[in-house]
Tab-separated table of C-alpha atoms in Angstrom:
chain	number	residue	atom	x	y	z
A	14	MET	CA	0.036	-0.170	0.195
A	15	PRO	CA	2.303	2.856	-0.652
A	16	LEU	CA	2.115	5.877	2.015
A	17	ASP	CA	-0.022	8.663	0.397
A	18	ALA	CA	-2.702	5.537	0.753
A	19	VAL	CA	-2.764	6.686	4.495
A	20	PRO	CA	-2.540	9.595	5.815
A	21	LEU	CA	0.262	10.519	8.284
A	22	ASP	CA	-1.787	11.623	10.843
A	23	ILE	CA	0.574	14.578	13.684
A	24	VAL	CA	-1.947	13.674	17.149
A	25	PRO	CA	-0.465	16.993	19.431
A	26	LEU	CA	0.240	14.865	23.241
A	27	SER	CA	-0.217	18.171	25.400
A	28	GLY	CA	0.157	21.988	24.977
A	29	ALA	CA	4.033	21.546	26.207
A	30	LEU	CA	5.822	19.487	23.811
A	31	GLY	CA	4.952	15.846	22.205
A	32	ALA	CA	2.549	14.688	19.497
A	33	GLU	CA	1.204	11.342	18.537
A	34	VAL	CA	2.136	10.097	14.158
A	35	ARG	CA	-0.341	7.631	13.010
A	36	GLY	CA	-0.587	6.179	9.551
A	37	VAL	CA	2.682	5.376	8.843
A	38	ASP	CA	4.088	2.058	9.273
A	39	LEU	CA	7.841	2.275	9.606
A	40	ARG	CA	8.826	-0.564	8.157
A	41	ARG	CA	7.944	0.575	5.204
A	42	PRO	CA	9.730	2.760	2.193
A	43	LEU	CA	8.489	6.115	3.363
A	44	ASP	CA	8.862	8.752	0.571
A	45	ARG	CA	10.531	12.447	0.067
A	46	ASP	CA	7.080	14.152	1.548
A	47	ALA	CA	6.994	11.893	4.497
A	48	ILE	CA	10.344	12.104	6.123
A	49	GLU	CA	9.736	15.915	6.216
A	50	ALA	CA	6.174	15.775	7.328
A	51	ILE	CA	8.146	13.237	10.614
A	52	ARG	CA	11.125	16.236	10.903
A	53	ALA	CA	8.315	19.246	10.870
A	54	ALA	CA	6.363	17.778	13.036
A	55	TRP	CA	9.472	16.826	14.939
A	56	GLN	CA	10.857	20.811	14.854
A	57	ALA	CA	7.786	21.040	15.858
A	58	HIS	CA	6.805	19.320	18.447
A	59	VAL	CA	9.942	18.133	20.413
A	60	VAL	CA	8.821	14.239	21.336
A	61	LEU	CA	7.526	11.783	18.756
A	62	LEU	CA	5.032	9.407	19.458
A	63	PHE	CA	4.801	6.163	16.554
A	64	ARG	CA	2.241	3.010	17.605
A	65	ASP	CA	2.336	-0.007	17.462
A	66	GLN	CA	5.574	-0.028	15.242
A	67	ASP	CA	7.884	-3.544	14.749
A	68	LEU	CA	10.688	-2.884	13.965
A	69	SER	CA	13.667	-4.935	13.820
A	70	PRO	CA	17.614	-3.855	14.987
A	71	ASP	CA	17.887	-2.392	11.914
A	72	ALA	CA	14.474	-1.440	10.459
A	73	GLN	CA	15.641	1.202	13.914
A	74	ILE	CA	19.467	2.542	12.492
A	75	ALA	CA	17.282	2.480	8.349
A	76	PHE	CA	14.557	4.773	10.274
A	77	ALA	CA	16.564	6.658	11.886
A	78	GLU	CA	19.213	7.227	8.843
A	79	LYS	CA	16.111	9.076	7.557
A	80	PHE	CA	17.456	12.037	9.587
A	81	GLY	CA	20.943	11.346	10.032
A	82	THR	CA	23.616	9.667	10.710
A	83	VAL	CA	23.244	7.530	13.419
A	84	GLY	CA	25.952	7.658	16.114
A	85	ALA	CA	27.693	4.725	17.784
A	86	ARG	CA	29.724	3.392	19.922
A	87	SER	CA	33.261	3.173	19.436
A	88	ARG	CA	33.859	-0.096	20.474
A	89	PRO	CA	30.390	-3.011	19.582
A	90	VAL	CA	29.312	-4.308	23.139
A	91	ALA	CA	27.904	-7.991	23.446
A	92	ARG	CA	24.720	-7.470	25.425
A	93	ARG	CA	24.422	-9.833	28.835
A	94	GLY	CA	24.260	-13.347	28.342
A	95	ALA	CA	24.546	-12.923	24.573
A	96	GLU	CA	27.223	-14.846	22.322
A	97	GLU	CA	28.114	-12.127	19.736
A	98	ALA	CA	27.568	-8.054	20.354
A	99	MET	CA	25.666	-5.480	19.158
A	100	ASP	CA	25.739	-3.845	16.716
A	101	PRO	CA	27.564	-0.118	18.019
A	102	ARG	CA	24.434	2.066	16.929
A	103	LEU	CA	22.727	-0.049	18.937
A	104	MET	CA	21.968	-0.810	23.223
A	105	LEU	CA	20.357	-2.715	24.573
A	106	ILE	CA	18.044	-0.606	27.642
A	107	SER	CA	16.239	-3.701	30.099
A	108	ASN	CA	15.346	-4.448	33.865
A	109	ILE	CA	14.767	-8.129	32.771
A	110	ARG	CA	16.266	-11.130	33.832
A	111	ARG	CA	17.517	-13.981	32.757
A	112	ASP	CA	18.591	-16.825	35.490
A	113	GLY	CA	19.953	-13.648	37.576
A	114	ALA	CA	21.486	-12.657	35.428
A	115	PRO	CA	20.333	-9.267	33.402
A	116	ILE	CA	20.042	-8.951	29.663
A	117	GLY	CA	20.657	-5.519	29.078
A	118	SER	CA	23.537	-2.551	29.180
A	119	LEU	CA	22.358	-1.206	31.755
A	120	PRO	CA	19.755	-3.770	33.554
A	121	ASP	CA	17.789	-2.133	37.090
A	122	GLY	CA	16.942	2.048	36.771
A	123	GLU	CA	20.519	3.139	35.416
A	124	MET	CA	19.309	4.404	32.636
A	125	PHE	CA	17.536	8.034	33.166
A	126	PHE	CA	16.398	9.933	30.578
A	127	HIS	CA	19.136	12.055	28.847
A	128	HIS	CA	20.137	12.752	24.726
A	129	ASP	CA	23.303	10.454	24.034
A	130	GLY	CA	25.882	12.570	22.014
A	131	CYS	CA	25.545	15.901	24.159
A	132	HIS	CA	29.225	16.363	25.241
A	133	ALA	CA	30.727	15.027	21.788
A	134	ALA	CA	31.741	18.299	19.552
A	135	GLN	CA	28.596	17.885	17.746
A	136	PRO	CA	26.645	16.275	19.309
A	137	TYR	CA	23.923	13.776	17.789
A	138	LEU	CA	20.467	15.241	16.691
A	139	GLY	CA	18.488	13.244	18.150
A	140	THR	CA	17.874	9.943	20.127
A	141	PHE	CA	15.495	7.195	19.230
A	142	LEU	CA	14.218	4.722	21.387
A	143	TYR	CA	12.022	2.039	20.364
A	144	SER	CA	9.823	0.343	23.932
A	145	ILE	CA	8.726	-2.848	23.774
A	146	GLU	CA	7.395	-3.370	26.785
A	147	VAL	CA	6.315	0.177	28.332
A	148	PRO	CA	5.307	-0.105	32.438
A	149	ALA	CA	2.402	2.268	33.341
A	150	GLN	CA	4.096	4.884	35.334
């Protein structure tokens, strides 16, 4: 289904900041107009929410690359308990434990809101968070 068959709706979440973007599947190719509409919404609302997306790590990176170069750690970090290292552009944050060991890089509330790369000479344009399970509060 072409993107223009499903209208892209931007719904403000509050008077201060944030908007929900509806009518887009981030796994599908986005045309220039959709990318520019998302960029304009991001500039206007600061935080964008895309609900009910099912994104692979590659799809997350492909979407983020629509807005610029994706930052990476200097070396890949192995997920705890995993055989292989994750792509250095991704980081798993989780409080889930398997066999008593955390599966993520920063378990148990160690990750507080921040903007990645703010210390760099050229800070990142933004941070893309993909949440699989979000607590009610």
